GROMACS .gro file of C-alpha atoms in nm:
model
  454
    1MET     CA    1  -2.102  -0.244   1.960
    2SER     CA    2  -1.970  -0.188   2.264
    3ASP     CA    3  -2.067  -0.180   2.652
    4PRO     CA    4  -2.246  -0.502   2.718
    5ILE     CA    5  -2.612  -0.452   2.896
    6LEU     CA    6  -2.679  -0.697   3.148
    7THR     CA    7  -2.993  -0.765   3.344
    8ALA     CA    8  -3.028  -0.816   3.717
    9ALA     CA    9  -2.990  -1.157   3.704
   10GLU     CA   10  -2.694  -1.113   3.444
   11MET     CA   11  -2.540  -0.928   3.650
   12ARG     CA   12  -2.594  -1.128   3.989
   13ALA     CA   13  -2.481  -1.415   3.756
   14ALA     CA   14  -2.181  -1.258   3.650
   15GLU     CA   15  -2.098  -1.132   4.008
   16ALA     CA   16  -2.136  -1.512   4.085
   17ALA     CA   17  -1.869  -1.620   3.848
   18VAL     CA   18  -1.593  -1.365   3.980
   19ILE     CA   19  -1.689  -1.463   4.343
   20ALA     CA   20  -1.645  -1.840   4.245
   21ALA     CA   21  -1.333  -1.806   4.085
   22GLY     CA   22  -1.203  -1.638   4.401
   23THR     CA   23  -1.258  -1.231   4.443
   24SER     CA   24  -1.454  -1.216   4.739
   25VAL     CA   25  -1.792  -0.984   4.770
   26ASP     CA   26  -1.613  -0.730   5.005
   27THR     CA   27  -1.352  -0.669   4.740
   28LEU     CA   28  -1.636  -0.625   4.494
   29MET     CA   29  -1.794  -0.354   4.707
   30ALA     CA   30  -1.440  -0.197   4.817
   31ARG     CA   31  -1.391  -0.161   4.402
   32ALA     CA   32  -1.753  -0.014   4.362
   33GLY     CA   33  -1.724   0.237   4.616
   34ALA     CA   34  -1.407   0.368   4.533
   35ALA     CA   35  -1.571   0.415   4.199
   36VAL     CA   36  -1.872   0.600   4.321
   37ALA     CA   37  -1.592   0.812   4.548
   38GLU     CA   38  -1.381   0.910   4.246
   39ALA     CA   39  -1.679   0.979   4.052
   40ALA     CA   40  -1.816   1.160   4.297
   41TRP     CA   41  -1.472   1.393   4.331
   42ARG     CA   42  -1.468   1.438   3.963
   43PHE     CA   43  -1.838   1.544   3.924
   44ALA     CA   44  -1.889   1.758   4.234
   45GLY     CA   45  -1.524   1.837   4.384
   46GLY     CA   46  -1.509   1.863   4.741
   47CYS     CA   47  -1.865   2.008   4.809
   48PRO     CA   48  -2.050   1.863   5.115
   49THR     CA   49  -2.226   1.547   5.081
   50LEU     CA   50  -2.505   1.317   5.196
   51ILE     CA   51  -2.490   0.978   5.093
   52LEU     CA   52  -2.812   0.793   5.150
   53CYS     CA   53  -2.748   0.399   5.234
   54GLY     CA   54  -2.976   0.096   5.142
   55PRO     CA   55  -3.012  -0.227   5.326
   56GLY     CA   56  -2.835  -0.416   5.034
   57ASN     CA   57  -2.511  -0.415   4.867
   58ASN     CA   58  -2.578  -0.079   4.685
   59GLY     CA   59  -2.585   0.071   5.061
   60GLY     CA   60  -2.266  -0.111   5.091
   61ASP     CA   61  -2.114   0.050   4.819
   62GLY     CA   62  -2.224   0.409   4.964
   63TYR     CA   63  -2.064   0.312   5.301
   64VAL     CA   64  -1.739   0.243   5.117
   65ALA     CA   65  -1.805   0.603   4.955
   66ALA     CA   66  -1.843   0.776   5.228
   67ARG     CA   67  -1.492   0.653   5.382
   68ARG     CA   68  -1.305   0.725   5.095
   69LEU     CA   69  -1.449   1.071   5.027
   70ARG     CA   70  -1.409   1.156   5.395
   71ALA     CA   71  -1.024   1.072   5.364
   72ARG     CA   72  -1.008   1.295   5.103
   73GLY     CA   73  -1.154   1.602   5.322
   74VAL     CA   74  -1.494   1.574   5.211
   75SER     CA   75  -1.781   1.672   5.476
   76VAL     CA   76  -1.977   1.344   5.417
   77HIS     CA   77  -2.340   1.298   5.600
   78VAL     CA   78  -2.465   0.921   5.573
   79ALA     CA   79  -2.820   0.836   5.633
   80ALA     CA   80  -2.987   0.468   5.607
   81TRP     CA   81  -3.327   0.387   5.545
   82ALA     CA   82  -3.257   0.008   5.747
   83PRO     CA   83  -2.973  -0.151   5.896
   84PRO     CA   84  -2.762  -0.354   5.628
   85ARG     CA   85  -2.888  -0.695   5.565
   86THR     CA   86  -2.582  -0.835   5.390
   87ASP     CA   87  -2.254  -0.923   5.548
   88ALA     CA   88  -2.077  -0.733   5.326
   89ALA     CA   89  -2.292  -0.442   5.353
   90ARG     CA   90  -2.263  -0.509   5.759
   91ALA     CA   91  -1.891  -0.474   5.727
   92ALA     CA   92  -1.906  -0.172   5.517
   93ARG     CA   93  -2.105  -0.020   5.770
   94ALA     CA   94  -1.871  -0.114   6.034
   95ALA     CA   95  -1.587  -0.003   5.873
   96TRP     CA   96  -1.753   0.379   5.832
   97ASP     CA   97  -1.699   0.555   6.194
   98GLY     CA   98  -1.888   0.828   6.148
   99PRO     CA   99  -2.291   0.907   6.218
  100VAL     CA  100  -2.579   0.746   6.074
  101VAL     CA  101  -2.900   0.937   6.079
  102PRO     CA  102  -3.218   0.795   5.976
  103LEU     CA  103  -3.340   0.890   5.623
  104GLU     CA  104  -3.623   1.090   5.731
  105ASP     CA  105  -3.399   1.295   5.912
  106ALA     CA  106  -3.119   1.377   5.709
  107PRO     CA  107  -3.036   1.744   5.619
  108ALA     CA  108  -2.985   1.849   5.285
  109ALA     CA  109  -2.636   1.877   5.107
  110PRO     CA  110  -2.519   2.048   4.775
  111LEU     CA  111  -2.444   1.691   4.635
  112LEU     CA  112  -2.703   1.376   4.690
  113ILE     CA  113  -2.532   1.004   4.644
  114ASP     CA  114  -2.842   0.761   4.594
  115ALA     CA  115  -2.692   0.420   4.703
  116LEU     CA  116  -3.032   0.273   4.849
  117PHE     CA  117  -3.124   0.060   4.604
  118GLY     CA  118  -2.938  -0.108   4.297
  119THR     CA  119  -3.087  -0.353   4.046
  120GLY     CA  120  -3.381  -0.609   4.095
  121LEU     CA  121  -3.622  -0.341   4.239
  122THR     CA  122  -3.975  -0.439   4.097
  123ARG     CA  123  -4.226  -0.223   4.341
  124PRO     CA  124  -4.283   0.102   4.403
  125LEU     CA  125  -4.038   0.305   4.684
  126ASP     CA  126  -4.241   0.319   5.027
  127ASP     CA  127  -4.347   0.631   5.092
  128ALA     CA  128  -4.141   0.603   5.387
  129ILE     CA  129  -3.871   0.616   5.132
  130ALA     CA  130  -4.007   0.804   4.836
  131ALA     CA  131  -4.096   1.132   5.055
  132PRO     CA  132  -3.752   1.195   5.170
  133LEU     CA  133  -3.572   1.076   4.871
  134ASP     CA  134  -3.778   1.390   4.721
  135ARG     CA  135  -3.714   1.623   4.970
  136LEU     CA  136  -3.325   1.570   4.976
  137ALA     CA  137  -3.332   1.544   4.581
  138ALA     CA  138  -3.500   1.902   4.552
  139GLY     CA  139  -3.235   2.027   4.837
  140ALA     CA  140  -2.922   1.933   4.651
  141ALA     CA  141  -2.771   2.099   4.365
  142LEU     CA  142  -2.615   1.807   4.207
  143ARG     CA  143  -2.727   1.427   4.254
  144LEU     CA  144  -2.556   1.102   4.149
  145ALA     CA  145  -2.719   0.762   4.145
  146VAL     CA  146  -2.537   0.427   4.250
  147ASP     CA  147  -2.581   0.202   3.973
  148LEU     CA  148  -2.949   0.303   3.933
  149PRO     CA  149  -3.171   0.601   4.089
  150SER     CA  150  -3.398   0.420   4.352
  151GLY     CA  151  -3.760   0.348   4.176
  152VAL     CA  152  -3.706   0.233   3.861
  153GLY     CA  153  -3.696  -0.093   3.677
  154SER     CA  154  -3.361  -0.228   3.635
  155ASP     CA  155  -3.472  -0.431   3.331
  156ASP     CA  156  -3.754  -0.304   3.163
  157GLY     CA  157  -3.668   0.097   3.185
  158ALA     CA  158  -4.048   0.117   3.376
  159VAL     CA  159  -4.053   0.412   3.657
  160LEU     CA  160  -4.214   0.255   3.954
  161GLY     CA  161  -4.328   0.569   4.127
  162PRO     CA  162  -4.211   0.929   4.155
  163VAL     CA  163  -3.844   0.921   4.120
  164PRO     CA  164  -3.600   1.215   4.099
  165ARG     CA  165  -3.367   1.338   3.827
  166PHE     CA  166  -3.009   1.248   3.851
  167ASP     CA  167  -2.715   1.473   3.707
  168LEU     CA  168  -2.498   1.174   3.675
  169THR     CA  169  -2.544   0.793   3.695
  170LEU     CA  170  -2.286   0.545   3.777
  171ALA     CA  171  -2.332   0.209   3.638
  172LEU     CA  172  -2.133  -0.049   3.830
  173GLY     CA  173  -1.955  -0.336   3.601
  174SER     CA  174  -2.212  -0.295   3.342
  175LEU     CA  175  -2.496  -0.109   3.189
  176LYS     CA  176  -2.838  -0.230   3.265
  177PRO     CA  177  -3.152  -0.168   3.014
  178ALA     CA  178  -3.289   0.089   3.224
  179HIS     CA  179  -2.995   0.308   3.140
  180LEU     CA  180  -3.110   0.317   2.773
  181LEU     CA  181  -3.479   0.259   2.816
  182GLN     CA  182  -3.766   0.500   2.826
  183PRO     CA  183  -3.881   0.644   3.046
  184ALA     CA  184  -3.607   0.569   3.297
  185ALA     CA  185  -3.354   0.704   3.088
  186ALA     CA  186  -3.498   0.988   3.074
  187LEU     CA  187  -3.412   1.101   3.452
  188MET     CA  188  -3.057   0.892   3.439
  189GLY     CA  189  -2.843   1.239   3.326
  190ARG     CA  190  -2.530   1.155   3.202
  191VAL     CA  191  -2.445   0.802   3.248
  192ALA     CA  192  -2.108   0.643   3.292
  193VAL     CA  193  -1.982   0.294   3.366
  194ALA     CA  194  -1.713   0.198   3.641
  195ASP     CA  195  -1.493  -0.120   3.605
  196ILE     CA  196  -1.525  -0.319   3.907
  197GLY     CA  197  -1.352  -0.625   3.743
  198VAL     CA  198  -1.682  -0.804   3.675
  199PRO     CA  199  -1.645  -0.920   3.294
  200ALA     CA  200  -1.975  -1.015   3.061
  201PRO     CA  201  -1.804  -1.209   2.811
  202GLY     CA  202  -2.160  -1.413   2.710
  203ALA     CA  203  -2.376  -1.063   2.717
  204THR     CA  204  -2.633  -1.085   2.393
  205MET     CA  205  -2.712  -0.716   2.454
  206HIS     CA  206  -2.492  -0.406   2.396
  207ARG     CA  207  -2.528  -0.018   2.363
  208ILE     CA  208  -2.495   0.060   2.011
  209ALA     CA  209  -2.135   0.260   1.941
  210ARG     CA  210  -1.984   0.411   1.671
  211PRO     CA  211  -1.930   0.136   1.385
  212LEU     CA  212  -1.599   0.102   1.219
  213LEU     CA  213  -1.662   0.130   0.819
  214PRO     CA  214  -1.394   0.104   0.556
  215GLU     CA  215  -1.327   0.380   0.336
  216PRO     CA  216  -1.298   0.323  -0.074
  217GLY     CA  217  -0.988   0.197  -0.140
  218PRO     CA  218  -0.829   0.262  -0.489
  219ALA     CA  219  -0.971  -0.081  -0.640
  220ASP     CA  220  -1.317  -0.019  -0.527
  221HIS     CA  221  -1.606   0.159  -0.783
  222LYS     CA  222  -1.939   0.218  -0.730
  223TYR     CA  223  -2.070  -0.107  -0.767
  224SER     CA  224  -1.841  -0.209  -0.475
  225ARG     CA  225  -1.923   0.033  -0.277
  226GLY     CA  226  -2.283  -0.091  -0.260
  227MET     CA  227  -2.592  -0.024  -0.503
  228VAL     CA  228  -2.892   0.056  -0.328
  229ALA     CA  229  -3.242   0.008  -0.521
  230VAL     CA  230  -3.552   0.214  -0.379
  231VAL     CA  231  -3.886   0.130  -0.463
  232PRO     CA  232  -4.146   0.431  -0.429
  233GLY     CA  233  -4.514   0.459  -0.471
  234ALA     CA  234  -4.767   0.738  -0.430
  235MET     CA  235  -4.579   0.954  -0.226
  236PRO     CA  236  -4.237   1.006  -0.393
  237GLY     CA  237  -4.120   1.248  -0.166
  238ALA     CA  238  -4.033   0.987   0.117
  239ALA     CA  239  -3.858   0.758  -0.148
  240LEU     CA  240  -3.660   1.069  -0.220
  241LEU     CA  241  -3.510   1.088   0.103
  242ALA     CA  242  -3.486   0.736   0.158
  243ALA     CA  243  -3.253   0.744  -0.170
  244GLY     CA  244  -3.037   1.039  -0.104
  245ALA     CA  245  -2.981   0.899   0.281
  246ALA     CA  246  -2.852   0.633   0.108
  247GLN     CA  247  -2.647   0.818  -0.113
  248ARG     CA  248  -2.501   1.016   0.168
  249ALA     CA  249  -2.444   0.712   0.409
  250GLY     CA  250  -2.184   0.585   0.147
  251ALA     CA  251  -2.345   0.360  -0.139
  252GLY     CA  252  -2.188   0.397  -0.447
  253TYR     CA  253  -2.489   0.356  -0.661
  254VAL     CA  254  -2.848   0.437  -0.597
  255LEU     CA  255  -3.117   0.372  -0.774
  256LEU     CA  256  -3.454   0.499  -0.781
  257ALA     CA  257  -3.768   0.341  -0.963
  258ASP     CA  258  -3.930   0.624  -1.048
  259GLU     CA  259  -3.813   0.844  -1.392
  260GLY     CA  260  -4.010   1.141  -1.268
  261ALA     CA  261  -3.857   1.170  -0.933
  262GLY     CA  262  -3.628   1.455  -0.833
  263GLY     CA  263  -3.340   1.478  -0.630
  264ALA     CA  264  -2.978   1.470  -0.684
  265ASP     CA  265  -2.849   1.491  -1.030
  266ALA     CA  266  -2.615   1.181  -0.899
  267LEU     CA  267  -2.939   0.949  -0.827
  268VAL     CA  268  -2.993   0.704  -1.115
  269ARG     CA  269  -3.347   0.705  -1.217
  270ARG     CA  270  -3.565   0.444  -1.412
  271ARG     CA  271  -3.953   0.354  -1.489
  272TRP     CA  272  -4.082   0.129  -1.226
  273SER     CA  273  -4.064  -0.238  -1.370
  274PRO     CA  274  -3.980  -0.555  -1.146
  275ASP     CA  275  -3.737  -0.634  -1.390
  276LEU     CA  276  -3.530  -0.362  -1.221
  277LEU     CA  277  -3.507  -0.544  -0.912
  278THR     CA  278  -3.320  -0.869  -1.087
  279ASP     CA  279  -3.024  -0.686  -1.143
  280ALA     CA  280  -2.743  -0.919  -0.966
  281ARG     CA  281  -2.578  -0.611  -0.879
  282ILE     CA  282  -2.814  -0.465  -0.627
  283GLY     CA  283  -2.698  -0.514  -0.264
  284ALA     CA  284  -3.019  -0.392  -0.075
  285ILE     CA  285  -3.389  -0.324  -0.169
  286VAL     CA  286  -3.539  -0.026   0.032
  287VAL     CA  287  -3.924  -0.065   0.030
  288GLY     CA  288  -4.197   0.132   0.220
  289PRO     CA  289  -4.145   0.503   0.230
  290GLY     CA  290  -4.389   0.655   0.023
  291LEU     CA  291  -4.499   0.321  -0.114
  292GLY     CA  292  -4.937   0.294  -0.054
  293ARG     CA  293  -5.115   0.055   0.051
  294ASP     CA  294  -5.327   0.000  -0.297
  295ASP     CA  295  -5.260  -0.281  -0.538
  296ASP     CA  296  -4.956  -0.136  -0.692
  297ALA     CA  297  -4.790  -0.095  -0.394
  298ARG     CA  298  -4.860  -0.466  -0.319
  299ALA     CA  299  -4.720  -0.579  -0.619
  300ARG     CA  300  -4.408  -0.389  -0.593
  301LEU     CA  301  -4.360  -0.488  -0.242
  302GLU     CA  302  -4.418  -0.881  -0.403
  303ALA     CA  303  -4.134  -0.810  -0.661
  304ALA     CA  304  -3.904  -0.684  -0.420
  305LEU     CA  305  -3.989  -0.982  -0.205
  306ALA     CA  306  -3.921  -1.196  -0.507
  307ALA     CA  307  -3.576  -1.047  -0.582
  308GLY     CA  308  -3.406  -1.229  -0.289
  309ARG     CA  309  -3.190  -0.937  -0.231
  310PRO     CA  310  -3.132  -0.777   0.155
  311LEU     CA  311  -3.431  -0.587   0.220
  312VAL     CA  312  -3.481  -0.270   0.424
  313LEU     CA  313  -3.876  -0.298   0.528
  314ASP     CA  314  -4.063   0.080   0.667
  315ALA     CA  315  -4.399   0.265   0.636
  316ASP     CA  316  -4.670   0.131   0.431
  317ALA     CA  317  -4.452  -0.196   0.361
  318LEU     CA  318  -4.481  -0.304   0.700
  319ALA     CA  319  -4.874  -0.265   0.685
  320LEU     CA  320  -4.899  -0.488   0.400
  321LEU     CA  321  -4.619  -0.746   0.514
  322ARG     CA  322  -4.838  -0.916   0.807
  323ASP     CA  323  -4.934  -1.269   0.592
  324ARG     CA  324  -4.616  -1.306   0.451
  325LEU     CA  325  -4.406  -1.377   0.772
  326PRO     CA  326  -4.152  -1.531   0.809
  327LEU     CA  327  -3.953  -1.373   0.539
  328GLU     CA  328  -3.700  -1.590   0.367
  329ALA     CA  329  -3.422  -1.281   0.232
  330PRO     CA  330  -3.239  -1.116   0.443
  331ALA     CA  331  -3.423  -0.815   0.573
  332VAL     CA  332  -3.449  -0.528   0.839
  333LEU     CA  333  -3.781  -0.430   0.939
  334THR     CA  334  -3.814  -0.064   1.091
  335PRO     CA  335  -4.128  -0.022   1.283
  336HIS     CA  336  -4.250   0.230   1.517
  337GLU     CA  337  -4.471   0.156   1.785
  338GLY     CA  338  -4.790   0.170   1.589
  339GLU     CA  339  -4.696   0.011   1.301
  340PHE     CA  340  -4.522  -0.258   1.518
  341ALA     CA  341  -4.841  -0.300   1.691
  342ARG     CA  342  -5.077  -0.369   1.402
  343LEU     CA  343  -4.776  -0.627   1.218
  344PHE     CA  344  -4.720  -0.822   1.535
  345GLY     CA  345  -5.012  -0.780   1.748
  346ASP     CA  346  -5.029  -0.702   2.109
  347MET     CA  347  -4.739  -0.861   2.235
  348PRO     CA  348  -4.673  -0.871   2.627
  349GLY     CA  349  -4.305  -0.793   2.800
  350SER     CA  350  -4.036  -0.527   2.798
  351LYS     CA  351  -3.925  -0.334   2.459
  352ILE     CA  352  -3.662  -0.529   2.457
  353GLU     CA  353  -3.849  -0.875   2.491
  354ARG     CA  354  -4.120  -0.770   2.217
  355ALA     CA  355  -3.848  -0.654   2.006
  356ARG     CA  356  -3.682  -1.029   2.002
  357ALA     CA  357  -4.014  -1.192   1.993
  358ALA     CA  358  -4.086  -1.013   1.695
  359ALA     CA  359  -3.746  -1.091   1.523
  360ARG     CA  360  -3.805  -1.485   1.563
  361ARG     CA  361  -4.123  -1.439   1.433
  362ALA     CA  362  -4.036  -1.257   1.142
  363GLY     CA  363  -3.701  -1.430   1.081
  364ALA     CA  364  -3.528  -1.111   1.048
  365VAL     CA  365  -3.417  -0.806   1.206
  366VAL     CA  366  -3.639  -0.571   1.379
  367LEU     CA  367  -3.540  -0.226   1.451
  368LEU     CA  368  -3.822  -0.068   1.690
  369LYS     CA  369  -3.798   0.254   1.665
  370GLY     CA  370  -3.854   0.516   1.908
  371ALA     CA  371  -3.635   0.770   2.189
  372ASP     CA  372  -3.508   0.470   2.289
  373SER     CA  373  -3.431   0.254   1.953
  374VAL     CA  374  -3.419  -0.131   2.002
  375VAL     CA  375  -3.240  -0.351   1.742
  376ALA     CA  376  -3.338  -0.731   1.749
  377ALA     CA  377  -3.199  -1.017   1.561
  378PRO     CA  378  -3.380  -1.394   1.509
  379ASP     CA  379  -3.083  -1.515   1.712
  380SER     CA  380  -3.178  -1.303   2.003
  381ARG     CA  381  -2.876  -1.024   1.985
  382ILE     CA  382  -2.976  -0.733   2.143
  383GLY     CA  383  -2.827  -0.347   2.012
  384ILE     CA  384  -2.996  -0.016   2.193
  385ALA     CA  385  -2.940   0.303   2.064
  386PRO     CA  386  -2.784   0.605   2.313
  387PRO     CA  387  -3.046   0.863   2.357
  388ALA     CA  388  -3.122   1.040   2.019
  389PRO     CA  389  -3.218   1.410   2.057
  390GLY     CA  390  -3.612   1.453   2.040
  391TRP     CA  391  -3.617   1.682   1.756
  392LEU     CA  392  -3.593   1.358   1.555
  393ALA     CA  393  -3.948   1.364   1.587
  394SER     CA  394  -4.059   1.499   1.255
  395ALA     CA  395  -4.164   1.401   0.938
  396GLY     CA  396  -3.967   1.165   0.717
  397THR     CA  397  -3.678   1.143   0.959
  398GLY     CA  398  -3.760   0.712   0.912
  399ASP     CA  399  -3.735   0.728   0.575
  400VAL     CA  400  -3.373   0.865   0.609
  401LEU     CA  401  -3.297   0.581   0.856
  402ALA     CA  402  -3.399   0.336   0.588
  403GLY     CA  403  -3.201   0.477   0.369
  404ALA     CA  404  -2.920   0.494   0.582
  405ILE     CA  405  -2.955   0.110   0.665
  406GLY     CA  406  -2.989   0.054   0.285
  407ALA     CA  407  -2.649   0.182   0.218
  408MET     CA  408  -2.516  -0.033   0.511
  409LEU     CA  409  -2.645  -0.335   0.383
  410ALA     CA  410  -2.539  -0.281   0.037
  411GLY     CA  411  -2.218  -0.227   0.176
  412GLY     CA  412  -2.185  -0.585   0.301
  413LEU     CA  413  -2.294  -0.586   0.640
  414PRO     CA  414  -2.505  -0.848   0.758
  415PRO     CA  415  -2.885  -0.738   0.851
  416PHE     CA  416  -2.802  -0.688   1.216
  417GLU     CA  417  -2.476  -0.524   1.174
  418ALA     CA  418  -2.648  -0.280   0.893
  419ALA     CA  419  -2.914  -0.185   1.139
  420CYS     CA  420  -2.701  -0.119   1.467
  421ALA     CA  421  -2.439   0.149   1.222
  422GLY     CA  422  -2.731   0.254   1.013
  423LEU     CA  423  -2.920   0.370   1.343
  424TRP     CA  424  -2.600   0.516   1.465
  425LEU     CA  425  -2.563   0.703   1.147
  426HIS     CA  426  -2.913   0.856   1.189
  427GLY     CA  427  -2.848   0.983   1.534
  428ASP     CA  428  -2.505   1.132   1.486
  429ALA     CA  429  -2.656   1.290   1.195
  430ALA     CA  430  -2.934   1.449   1.420
  431ARG     CA  431  -2.683   1.582   1.665
  432ARG     CA  432  -2.497   1.765   1.418
  433ALA     CA  433  -2.801   1.890   1.241
  434GLY     CA  434  -2.916   2.059   1.580
  435PRO     CA  435  -3.271   2.199   1.699
  436ALA     CA  436  -3.585   2.215   1.488
  437LEU     CA  437  -3.435   1.973   1.214
  438ILE     CA  438  -3.616   1.850   0.927
  439ALA     CA  439  -3.558   1.490   0.739
  440ASP     CA  440  -3.365   1.669   0.444
  441ASP     CA  441  -3.118   1.800   0.683
  442LEU     CA  442  -3.044   1.479   0.823
  443VAL     CA  443  -2.962   1.393   0.491
  444THR     CA  444  -2.714   1.643   0.427
  445HIS     CA  445  -2.520   1.560   0.773
  446LEU     CA  446  -2.516   1.199   0.713
  447ALA     CA  447  -2.203   1.258   0.530
  448ALA     CA  448  -2.022   1.363   0.811
  449ALA     CA  449  -2.129   1.114   1.032
  450ARG     CA  450  -2.031   0.853   0.796
  451GLY     CA  451  -1.710   1.029   0.766
  452ALA     CA  452  -1.655   0.984   1.141
  453CYS     CA  453  -1.650   0.599   1.086
  454ALA     CA  454  -1.366   0.541   0.913
   0.00000   0.00000   0.00000
């Protein structure tokens, strides 16, 4: 894990703790404004800049940035929607000795910096703000948002009205959920994090980063590297994808319970029997890809649940699981939105809140898949994946993910860490595979993704 993610309330609490320890609001604003100016300078050089300032401390950051940029010789104009309403923002405005024009009168500039609103916005922008913001964004060659683009919900990634697309978003202090959750994340452009001296030691949410995974040593053998059993069913192709993914993600021994299946020569195939899953060397069982939903499928799922081994439950296994929650064995559930709704019903709240509630109900890690995949543990920890290529919306890619997570479980990672590591490998393999990928391509590129984690 890396990069903590804080809600608006958590960010306020983190700032309050720093202020209580002796750092003034003005100092924090000076750091934030300096970070914005530095980011703008690196991003756009010295091109003419228009900074839009709101009435709160986000606007104060904008006034500080304006002063810093002008000191570097940049032509800076400032427009405000309303006068500053906080003491720190008033002080920053007073220190800016250039003109400030009303938002509706502002001329467009090559670089637009949006410092109107930061975190905590819960309603659409007024038309008096949205219309000039749209006009000025359309007239800019480059657009930079301070903390968040004005008009998105910090905690849930909602887009509260018309919001321009930005090229760069500078998160102040910590990432917020909206930086990674759709649909807001699609408007952010590149997201960078500015350290302003506000630590987040108690954060329960993090952006999923490249995992550090050990390479096999001289004493390792195929079983110590992890044994994965894949339980197929009516559609063996899906199980083959999962098995191949487990192999390429680093498992030392992959058993496919279907003696007639194809796949790599290194794949061990056995005729299905519940007794196959009693092998004490099995470190993870993958059930669901291609399983089906008939009585035979249900019997295979029951055998997997009874084995007491760590589980990855995907696809059809999720459709058969509703009456079996909570689970006793360590498990990772990998539903997409449709499977999630069928398994857990209509849950209120953001994607993060729904995944957390589902993990508590299931007694298992829940990986809620999508363009903004969220991993939730029963103890409330959250991992959010960086944006993955849209080309992953292709048949079989979820089966590959299940196999990769199975390899991580069999290698000894706890379920939450295994889900996060498998998800990172999956996304990295997709980036390596490139446009128009198919699931088989992911399997091929998992080896290189795994190699990058040593």
